[in-house]
Coordinates of C-alpha atoms and ligand atoms in Angstrom, one line a residue:
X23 CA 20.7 -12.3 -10.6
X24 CA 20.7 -10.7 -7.2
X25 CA 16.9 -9.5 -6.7
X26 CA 16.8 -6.0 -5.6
X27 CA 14.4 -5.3 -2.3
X28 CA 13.0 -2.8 -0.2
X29 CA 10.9 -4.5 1.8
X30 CA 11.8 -8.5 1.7
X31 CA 9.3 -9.3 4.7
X32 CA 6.6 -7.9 2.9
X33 CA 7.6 -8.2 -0.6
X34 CA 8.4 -12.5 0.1
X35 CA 5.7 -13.4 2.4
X36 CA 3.8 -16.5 2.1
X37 CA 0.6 -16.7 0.6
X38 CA -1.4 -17.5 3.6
X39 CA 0.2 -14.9 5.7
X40 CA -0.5 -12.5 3.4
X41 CA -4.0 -13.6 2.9
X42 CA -4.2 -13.2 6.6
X43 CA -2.9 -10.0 6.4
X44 CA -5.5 -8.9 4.0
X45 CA -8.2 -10.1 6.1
X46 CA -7.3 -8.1 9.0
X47 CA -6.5 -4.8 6.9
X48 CA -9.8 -5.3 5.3
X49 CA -11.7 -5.6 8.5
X50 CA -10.0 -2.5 9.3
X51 CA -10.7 -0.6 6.4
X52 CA -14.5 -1.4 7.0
X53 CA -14.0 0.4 10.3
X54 CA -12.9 3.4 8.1
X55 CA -15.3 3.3 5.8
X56 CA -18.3 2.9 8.1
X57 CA -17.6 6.2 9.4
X58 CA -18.4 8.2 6.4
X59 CA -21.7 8.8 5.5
X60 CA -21.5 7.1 2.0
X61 CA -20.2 3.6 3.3
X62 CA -22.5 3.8 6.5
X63 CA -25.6 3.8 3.8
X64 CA -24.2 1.3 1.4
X65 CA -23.0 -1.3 3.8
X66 CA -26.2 -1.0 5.4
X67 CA -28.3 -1.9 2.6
X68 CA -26.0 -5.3 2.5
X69 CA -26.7 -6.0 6.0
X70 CA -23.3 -4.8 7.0
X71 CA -23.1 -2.5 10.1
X72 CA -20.2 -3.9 11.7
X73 CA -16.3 -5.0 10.7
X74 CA -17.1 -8.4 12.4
X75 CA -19.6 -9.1 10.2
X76 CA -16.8 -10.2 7.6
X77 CA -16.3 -13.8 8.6
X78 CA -13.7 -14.2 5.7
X79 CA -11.6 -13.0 2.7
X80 CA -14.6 -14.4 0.8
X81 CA -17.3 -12.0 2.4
X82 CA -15.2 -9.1 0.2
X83 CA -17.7 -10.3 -2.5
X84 CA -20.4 -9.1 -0.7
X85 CA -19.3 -6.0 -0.3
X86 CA -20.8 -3.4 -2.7
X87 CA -19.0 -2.1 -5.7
X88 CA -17.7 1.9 -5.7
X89 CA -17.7 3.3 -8.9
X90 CA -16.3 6.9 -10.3
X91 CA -19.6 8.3 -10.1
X92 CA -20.4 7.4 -6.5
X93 CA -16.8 9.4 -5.7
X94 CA -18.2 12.2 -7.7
X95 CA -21.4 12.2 -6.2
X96 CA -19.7 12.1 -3.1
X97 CA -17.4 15.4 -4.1
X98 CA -15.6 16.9 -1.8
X99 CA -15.9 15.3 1.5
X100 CA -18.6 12.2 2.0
X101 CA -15.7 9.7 1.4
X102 CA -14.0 11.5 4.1
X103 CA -13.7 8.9 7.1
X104 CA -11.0 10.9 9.3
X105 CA -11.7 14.2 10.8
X106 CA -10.8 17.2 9.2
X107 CA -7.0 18.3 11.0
X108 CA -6.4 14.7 10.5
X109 CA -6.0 15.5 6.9
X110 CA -2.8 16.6 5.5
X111 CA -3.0 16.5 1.6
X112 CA -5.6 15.9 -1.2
X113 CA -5.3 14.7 -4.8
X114 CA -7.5 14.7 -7.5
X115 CA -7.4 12.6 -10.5
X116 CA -7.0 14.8 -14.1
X117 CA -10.1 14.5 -14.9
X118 CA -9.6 12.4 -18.2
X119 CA -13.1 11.2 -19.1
X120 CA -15.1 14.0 -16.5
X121 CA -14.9 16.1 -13.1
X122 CA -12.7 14.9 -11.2
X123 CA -12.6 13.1 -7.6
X124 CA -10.9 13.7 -4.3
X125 CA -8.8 11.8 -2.3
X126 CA -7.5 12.8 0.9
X127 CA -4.4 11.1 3.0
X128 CA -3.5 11.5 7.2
X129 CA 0.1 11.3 7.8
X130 CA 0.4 7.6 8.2
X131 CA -1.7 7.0 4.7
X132 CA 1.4 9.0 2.9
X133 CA 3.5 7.2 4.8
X134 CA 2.5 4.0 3.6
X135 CA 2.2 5.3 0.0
X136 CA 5.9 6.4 0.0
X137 CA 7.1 3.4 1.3
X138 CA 5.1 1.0 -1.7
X139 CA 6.5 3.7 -4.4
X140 CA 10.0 2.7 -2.4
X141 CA 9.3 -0.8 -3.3
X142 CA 8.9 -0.4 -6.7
X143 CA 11.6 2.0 -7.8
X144 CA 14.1 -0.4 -5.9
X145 CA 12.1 -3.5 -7.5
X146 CA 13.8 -2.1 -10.9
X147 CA 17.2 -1.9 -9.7
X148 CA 17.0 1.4 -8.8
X149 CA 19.3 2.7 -5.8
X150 CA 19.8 5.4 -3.5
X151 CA 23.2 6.1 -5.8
X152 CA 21.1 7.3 -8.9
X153 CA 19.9 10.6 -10.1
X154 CA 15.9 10.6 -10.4
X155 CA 14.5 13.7 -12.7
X156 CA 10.6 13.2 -12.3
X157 CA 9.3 14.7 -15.4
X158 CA 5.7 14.2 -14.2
X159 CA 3.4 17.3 -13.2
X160 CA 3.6 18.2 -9.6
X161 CA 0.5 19.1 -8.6
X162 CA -2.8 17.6 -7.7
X163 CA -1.8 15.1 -10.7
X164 CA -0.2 12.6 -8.3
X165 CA 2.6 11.2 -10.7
X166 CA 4.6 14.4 -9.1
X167 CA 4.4 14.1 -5.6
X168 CA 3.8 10.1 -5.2
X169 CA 7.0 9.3 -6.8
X170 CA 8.7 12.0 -5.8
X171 CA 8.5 11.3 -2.0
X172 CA 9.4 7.3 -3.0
X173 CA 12.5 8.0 -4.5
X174 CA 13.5 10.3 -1.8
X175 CA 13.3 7.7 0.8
X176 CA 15.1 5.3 -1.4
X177 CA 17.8 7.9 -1.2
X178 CA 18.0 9.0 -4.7
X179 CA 18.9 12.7 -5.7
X180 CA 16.0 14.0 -6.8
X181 CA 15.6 16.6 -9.7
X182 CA 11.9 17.8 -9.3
X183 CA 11.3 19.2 -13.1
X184 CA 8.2 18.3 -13.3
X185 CA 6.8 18.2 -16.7
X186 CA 7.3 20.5 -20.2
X187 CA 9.9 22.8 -20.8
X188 CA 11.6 19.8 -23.1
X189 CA 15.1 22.2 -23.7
X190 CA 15.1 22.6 -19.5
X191 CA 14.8 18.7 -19.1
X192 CA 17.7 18.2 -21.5
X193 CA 20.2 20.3 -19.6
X194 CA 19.2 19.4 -16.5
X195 CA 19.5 15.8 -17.4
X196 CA 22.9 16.5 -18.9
X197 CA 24.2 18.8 -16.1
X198 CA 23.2 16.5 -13.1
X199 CA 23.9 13.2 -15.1
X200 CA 20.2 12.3 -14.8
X201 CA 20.5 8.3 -14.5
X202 CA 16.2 7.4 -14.2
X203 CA 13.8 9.5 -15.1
X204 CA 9.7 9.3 -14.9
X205 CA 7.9 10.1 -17.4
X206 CA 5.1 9.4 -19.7
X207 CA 5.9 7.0 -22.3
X208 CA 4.8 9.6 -25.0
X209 CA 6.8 12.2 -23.7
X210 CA 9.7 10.2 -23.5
X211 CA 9.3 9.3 -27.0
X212 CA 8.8 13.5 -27.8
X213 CA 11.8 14.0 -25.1
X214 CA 13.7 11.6 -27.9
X215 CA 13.1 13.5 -30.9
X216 CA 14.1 17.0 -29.3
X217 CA 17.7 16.1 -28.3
X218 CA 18.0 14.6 -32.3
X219 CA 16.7 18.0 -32.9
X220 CA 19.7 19.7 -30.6
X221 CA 22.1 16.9 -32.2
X222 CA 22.8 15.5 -28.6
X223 CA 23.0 11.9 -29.0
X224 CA 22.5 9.6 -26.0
X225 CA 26.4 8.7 -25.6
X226 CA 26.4 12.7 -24.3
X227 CA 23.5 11.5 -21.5
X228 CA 23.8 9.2 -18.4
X229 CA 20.4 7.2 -18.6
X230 CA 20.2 4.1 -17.8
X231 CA 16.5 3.6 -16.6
X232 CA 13.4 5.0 -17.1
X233 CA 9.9 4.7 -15.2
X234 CA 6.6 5.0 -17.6
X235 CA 3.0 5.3 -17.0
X236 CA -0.3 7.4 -16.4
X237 CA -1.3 6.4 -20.3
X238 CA -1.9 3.3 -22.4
X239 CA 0.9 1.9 -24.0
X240 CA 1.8 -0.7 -26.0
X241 CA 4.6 -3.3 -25.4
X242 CA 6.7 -2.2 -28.7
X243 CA 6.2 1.2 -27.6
X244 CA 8.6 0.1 -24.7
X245 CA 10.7 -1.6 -26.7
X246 CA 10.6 1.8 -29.3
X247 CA 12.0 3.7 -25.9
X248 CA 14.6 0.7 -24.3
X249 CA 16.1 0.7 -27.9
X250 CA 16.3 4.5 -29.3
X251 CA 17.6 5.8 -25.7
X252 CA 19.4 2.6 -25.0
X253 CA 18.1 2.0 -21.8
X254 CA 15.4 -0.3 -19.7
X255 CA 12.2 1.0 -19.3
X256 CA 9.5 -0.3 -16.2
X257 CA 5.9 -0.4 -16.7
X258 CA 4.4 1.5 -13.7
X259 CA 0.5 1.7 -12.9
X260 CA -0.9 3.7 -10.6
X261 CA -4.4 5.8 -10.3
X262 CA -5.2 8.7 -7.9
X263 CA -8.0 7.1 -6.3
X264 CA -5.4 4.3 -5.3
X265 CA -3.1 6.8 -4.2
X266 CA -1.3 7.4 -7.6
X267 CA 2.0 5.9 -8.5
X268 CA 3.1 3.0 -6.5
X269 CA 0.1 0.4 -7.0
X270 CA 2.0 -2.0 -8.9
X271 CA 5.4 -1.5 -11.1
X272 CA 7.6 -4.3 -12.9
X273 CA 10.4 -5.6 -11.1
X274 CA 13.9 -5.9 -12.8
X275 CA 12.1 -9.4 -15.0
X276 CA 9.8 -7.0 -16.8
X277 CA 7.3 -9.9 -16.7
X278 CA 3.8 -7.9 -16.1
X279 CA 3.3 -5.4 -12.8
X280 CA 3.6 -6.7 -9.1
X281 CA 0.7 -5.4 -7.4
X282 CA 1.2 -4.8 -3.6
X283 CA -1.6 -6.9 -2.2
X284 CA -0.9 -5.6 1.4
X285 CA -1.7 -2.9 0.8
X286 CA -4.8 -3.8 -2.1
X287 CA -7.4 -6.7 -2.5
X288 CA -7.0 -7.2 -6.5
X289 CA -10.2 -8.4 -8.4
X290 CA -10.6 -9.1 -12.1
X291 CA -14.1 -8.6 -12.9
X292 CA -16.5 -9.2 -16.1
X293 CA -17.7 -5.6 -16.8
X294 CA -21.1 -6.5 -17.8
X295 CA -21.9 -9.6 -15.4
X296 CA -19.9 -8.3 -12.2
X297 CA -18.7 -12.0 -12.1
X298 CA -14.7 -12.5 -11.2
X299 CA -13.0 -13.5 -14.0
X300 CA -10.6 -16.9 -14.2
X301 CA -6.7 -16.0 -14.5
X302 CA -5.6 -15.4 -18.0
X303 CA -9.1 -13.3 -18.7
X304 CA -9.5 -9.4 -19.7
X305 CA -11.7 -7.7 -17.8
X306 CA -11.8 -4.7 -15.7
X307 CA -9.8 -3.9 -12.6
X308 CA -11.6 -4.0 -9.1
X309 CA -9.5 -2.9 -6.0
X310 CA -10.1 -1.8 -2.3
X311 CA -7.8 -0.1 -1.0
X312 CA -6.4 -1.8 2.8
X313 CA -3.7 0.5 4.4
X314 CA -5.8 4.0 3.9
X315 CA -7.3 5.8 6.9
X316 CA -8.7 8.7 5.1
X317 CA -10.6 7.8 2.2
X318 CA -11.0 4.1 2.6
X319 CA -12.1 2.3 -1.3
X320 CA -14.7 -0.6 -1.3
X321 CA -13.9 -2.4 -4.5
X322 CA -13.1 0.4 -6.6
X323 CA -13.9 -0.3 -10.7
X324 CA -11.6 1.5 -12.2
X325 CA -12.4 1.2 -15.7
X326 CA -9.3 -0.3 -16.6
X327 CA -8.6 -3.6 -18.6
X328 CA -6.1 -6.5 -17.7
X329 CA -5.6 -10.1 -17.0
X330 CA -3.7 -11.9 -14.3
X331 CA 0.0 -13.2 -15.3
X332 CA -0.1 -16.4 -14.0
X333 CA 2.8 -18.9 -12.7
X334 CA 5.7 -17.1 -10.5
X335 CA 7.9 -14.2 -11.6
X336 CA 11.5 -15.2 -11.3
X337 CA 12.1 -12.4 -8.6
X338 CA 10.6 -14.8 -5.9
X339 CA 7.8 -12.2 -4.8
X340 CA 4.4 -13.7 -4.5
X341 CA 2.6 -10.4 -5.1
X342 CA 0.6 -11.2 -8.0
X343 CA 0.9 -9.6 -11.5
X344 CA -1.0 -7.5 -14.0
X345 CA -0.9 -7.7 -17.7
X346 CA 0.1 -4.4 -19.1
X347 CA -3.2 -2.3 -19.5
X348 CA -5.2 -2.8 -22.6
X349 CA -7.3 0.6 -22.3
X350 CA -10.0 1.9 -20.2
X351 CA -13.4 -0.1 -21.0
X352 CA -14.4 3.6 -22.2
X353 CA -12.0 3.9 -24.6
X354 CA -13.4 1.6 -26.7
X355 CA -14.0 2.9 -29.7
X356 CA -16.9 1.5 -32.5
X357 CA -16.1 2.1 -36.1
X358 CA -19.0 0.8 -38.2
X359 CA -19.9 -1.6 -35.5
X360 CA -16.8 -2.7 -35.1
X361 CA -14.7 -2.8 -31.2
X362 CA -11.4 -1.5 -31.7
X363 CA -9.1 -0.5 -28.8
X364 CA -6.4 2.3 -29.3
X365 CA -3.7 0.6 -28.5
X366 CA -4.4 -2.4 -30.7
X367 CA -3.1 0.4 -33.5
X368 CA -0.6 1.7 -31.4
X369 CA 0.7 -1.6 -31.2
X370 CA 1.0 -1.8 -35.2
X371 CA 2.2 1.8 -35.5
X372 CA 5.0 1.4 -33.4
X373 CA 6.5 -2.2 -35.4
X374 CA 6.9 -0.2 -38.4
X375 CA 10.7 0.8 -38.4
X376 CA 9.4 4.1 -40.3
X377 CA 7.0 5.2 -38.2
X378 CA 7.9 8.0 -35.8
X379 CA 7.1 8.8 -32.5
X380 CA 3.5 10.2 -32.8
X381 CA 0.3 9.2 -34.0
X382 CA -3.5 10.6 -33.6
X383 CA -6.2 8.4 -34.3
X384 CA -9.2 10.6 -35.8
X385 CA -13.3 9.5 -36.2
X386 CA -15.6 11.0 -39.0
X387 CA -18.8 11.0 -40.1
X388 CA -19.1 10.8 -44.0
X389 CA -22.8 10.3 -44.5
X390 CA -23.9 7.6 -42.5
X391 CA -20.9 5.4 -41.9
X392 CA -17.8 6.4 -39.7
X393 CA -14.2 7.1 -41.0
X394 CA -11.5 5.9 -39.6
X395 CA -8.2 8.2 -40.2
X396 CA -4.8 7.1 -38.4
X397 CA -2.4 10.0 -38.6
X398 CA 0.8 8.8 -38.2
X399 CA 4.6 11.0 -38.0
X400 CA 7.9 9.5 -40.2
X401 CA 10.4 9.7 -40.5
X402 CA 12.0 13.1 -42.2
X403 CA 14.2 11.9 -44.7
X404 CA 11.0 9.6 -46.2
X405 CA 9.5 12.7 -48.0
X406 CA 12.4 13.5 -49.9
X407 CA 12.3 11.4 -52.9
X408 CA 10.2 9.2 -55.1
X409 CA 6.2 9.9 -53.9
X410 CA 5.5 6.8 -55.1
X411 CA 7.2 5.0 -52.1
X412 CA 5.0 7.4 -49.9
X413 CA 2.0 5.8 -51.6
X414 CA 3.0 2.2 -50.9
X415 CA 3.9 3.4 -47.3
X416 CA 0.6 4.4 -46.4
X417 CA -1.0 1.2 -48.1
X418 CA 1.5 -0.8 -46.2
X419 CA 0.2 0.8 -43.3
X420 CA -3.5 0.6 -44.1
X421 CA -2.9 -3.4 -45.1
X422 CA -1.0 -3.8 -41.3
X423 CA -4.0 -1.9 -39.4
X424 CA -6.6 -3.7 -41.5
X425 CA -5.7 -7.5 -40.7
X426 CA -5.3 -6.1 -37.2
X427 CA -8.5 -4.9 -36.5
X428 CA -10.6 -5.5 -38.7
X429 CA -11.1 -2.3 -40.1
X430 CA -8.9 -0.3 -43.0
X431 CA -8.2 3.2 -42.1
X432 CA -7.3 6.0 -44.4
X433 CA -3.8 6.7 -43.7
X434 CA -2.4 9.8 -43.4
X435 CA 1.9 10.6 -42.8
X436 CA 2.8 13.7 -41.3
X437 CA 6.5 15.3 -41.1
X438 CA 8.2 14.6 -37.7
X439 CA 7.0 17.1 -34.8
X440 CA 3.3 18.0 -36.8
X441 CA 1.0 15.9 -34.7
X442 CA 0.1 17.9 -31.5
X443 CA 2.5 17.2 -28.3
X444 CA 0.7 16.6 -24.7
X445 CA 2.5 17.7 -21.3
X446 CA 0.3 15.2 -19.4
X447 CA -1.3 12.3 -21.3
X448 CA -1.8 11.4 -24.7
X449 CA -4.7 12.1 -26.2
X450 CA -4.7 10.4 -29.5
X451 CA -8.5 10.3 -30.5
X452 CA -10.3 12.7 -32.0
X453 CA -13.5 11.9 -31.7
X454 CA -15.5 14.0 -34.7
X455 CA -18.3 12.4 -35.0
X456 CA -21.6 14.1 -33.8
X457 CA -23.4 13.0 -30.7
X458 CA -26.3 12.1 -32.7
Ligands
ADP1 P1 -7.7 10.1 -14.7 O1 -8.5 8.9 -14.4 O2 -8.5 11.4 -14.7 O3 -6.8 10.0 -15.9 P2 -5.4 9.6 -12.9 O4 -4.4 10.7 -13.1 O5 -5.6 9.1 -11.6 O6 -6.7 10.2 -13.4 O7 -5.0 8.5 -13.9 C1 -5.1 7.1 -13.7 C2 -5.4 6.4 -14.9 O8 -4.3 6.5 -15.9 C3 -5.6 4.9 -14.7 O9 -6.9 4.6 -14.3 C4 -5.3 4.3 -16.1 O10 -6.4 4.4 -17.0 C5 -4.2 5.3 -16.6 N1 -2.8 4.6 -16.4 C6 -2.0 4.9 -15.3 N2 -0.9 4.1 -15.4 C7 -1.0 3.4 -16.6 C8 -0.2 2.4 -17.2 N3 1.0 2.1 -16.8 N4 -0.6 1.9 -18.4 C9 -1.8 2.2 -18.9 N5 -2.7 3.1 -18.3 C10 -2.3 3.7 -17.2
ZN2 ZN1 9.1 -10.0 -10.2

């Protein structure tokens, strides 16, 4: 296969000369940092007052974690290490699990995020001759703007919807020949019911790619996608305090996300021990950012769970590569003591060839132990009929969830289009349970 590039200097180079590169961005981004008042304190109380004290990529471990709450505390401008009219745009996360933080970007810092969300559309075999609709928010939600800017220096012709409005997506999809989209994978999956809804099938469409992200998903939920819109879909992770989209993406292999370590310093890190974690472990993902001017990132926990791909991807780029993301670390949920992540039942749900396209996963109190209840959509033509074979269904379901983790939920099956439908992300739990 011919590998599809952007930037093959950048996206080929050599190990050492990117480690190099590294070292001299991360000097650099110390420089930044040292000018706000937040990074001037911290790095102080490490003994760091000056770039040159890093001797080495190695010295990165003594820098001091940032976490969510420092970036809140820090709400709106101690992170900001430019001045003011230096600033041309802000982004806030959505706020997902609290307030939300504030990143800010000069000129050059979008400049250098456009050109990494480049790279990855044109890692999936992308090109300037297809038709992008980016049915992601535009807004301070940075799945908008971040890959809109990307695919318009690829080239592509760029169909801003923006997200909702399912019946507007369809035409405009079917009126411009629409041949990628972005997307979140459960709105794609939504997006996939409504035009079986309008009786368009996907012969009357031009698709031929789709970019997900912004929410967990699991790998059969991909598949669910590639095979009911008959298309390839790439696995794209991004967060706003690391810009947004464009911090690491699948290339045409689909073998786990290139992350762009020119432009971040990757770290896999136990959650509870702050110790780096071998290759091949879960833990949580650590980044500092190297290329941004504005708001500058010191090892950034981000809450996020994955494990280093090891070996080479076929593609010949030596950026290294994530696992898809198991979850956040706080999304953990305890049922009766035991861990269970949502996507371990996404991941059954979506195996079972009568299981539609939405789920909610809802937590109870009865008495002093919790309930676990997966609701779950099928398939319309399943509640016509024998009741019975509802009944085995639902055990079916409740036997597959059970040997998975560990715990046997009640069951519940919905008619197609019940279970509530998110613009943005997900949110499949419903957590009932009182505080105390
Ligand atoms: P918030 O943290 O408020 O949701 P963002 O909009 O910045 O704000 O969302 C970034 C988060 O979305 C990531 O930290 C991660 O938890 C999730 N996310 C983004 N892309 C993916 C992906 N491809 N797979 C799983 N989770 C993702
Ligand atoms: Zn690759």
């Amino acid at each position: 296969m011919n590998v599809p590039v952007w930037n093959p200097a950048v996206e080929f180079m050599e190990r050492e000369a990117l480690e190099r590169l590294q070292f001299a961005n991360l000097r650099n981004t110390v420089t930044w940092a040292l000018k706000t008042p937040f990074y001037r304190r911290r790095l102080a109380e490490v003994g760091m007052t000056h770039p040159e004290d890093l001797t080495s990529l190695r010295d990165l471990r003594n820098l001091p974690y940032t976490t969510k709450d420092d970036l809140r505390e820090a709400y709106p401008d101690g992170l900001l290490a430019v001045e003011p009219e230096q600033a041309v745009r802000l982004h806030t996360s959505s706020g997902t699990t609290g307030m939300p933080t504030v990143i800010y970007h000069t000129r050059r810092d979008i400049d250098h995020w456009t050109e990494l969300v480049a790279r990855c559309i044109v890692a999936t075999g992308a090109t300037a001759r297809d038709v992008f609709q980016n049915m992601t928010n535009y807004g301070l939600f940075t799945g908008g703007l971040g890959l809109h800017y990307g695919a318009e220096r690829v080239g592509m012709l760029v169909i801003p919807a923006s997200s909702g409005n399912t019946g507007r997506q369809v035409q405009l999809m079917r009126n411009f020949q629409t041949t990628v989209v972005h997307a979140t994978p459960s709105y794609l999956l939504h997006l996939h019911a409504a035009l079986g809804d309008e009786g368009i099938t996907r012969e009357q469409l031009s698709l031929r790619k789709a970019f997900i992200g912004a929410e967990p998903h699991s790998e059969q939920t991909r598949r669910k996608i590639e095979t009911l819109f008959g298309i390839q879909a790439y696995n794209s992770y991004g967060l706003s305090e690391m810009n947004g989209p464009g911090v690491a993406f699948e290339c045409v292999y689909q073998t786990g996300l290139h992350l762009w370590e020119d432009a971040y310093i990757l770290e896999i890190i136990d959650p509870r021990t702050l110790q780096p974690l071998p290759e091949g472990e879960t833990g949580e993902i650590v980044m500092t950012t190297l290329q941004r001017q504005a708001t500058p990132l010191l090892r950034y926990r981000t809450r996020d769970l994955s494990h280093l791909v090891g070996g080479n991807c076929p593609c010949g780029r030596g950026h290294r590569r994530l696992a898809r993301i198991k979850g956040r670390s706080d999304d953990m949920l305890i049922v009766n003591g035991v861990n269970v992540f949502p996507s371990q039942i996404e991941d059954v749900l979506m195996k079972i060839p009568e299981v539609g396209t939405n789920y909610l996963i809802q937590l109870e109190k009865r008495g002093s132990l919790d309930r676990l209840v997966v609701k779950t959509e099928i398939y319309a033509k399943l509640f016509i009929g024998d009741p019975q074979t509802l009944d085995d269904l639902r055990e079916r379901i409740g036997e597959l969830l059970r040997s998975a983790i560990l715990v046997k939920p009640a069951v519940d099956l919905h008619e197609p289009g019940s279970l509530p439908v998110s613009e943005g992300k997900a949110k499949r739990v419903l957590d009932l349970r009182p505080a105390f």
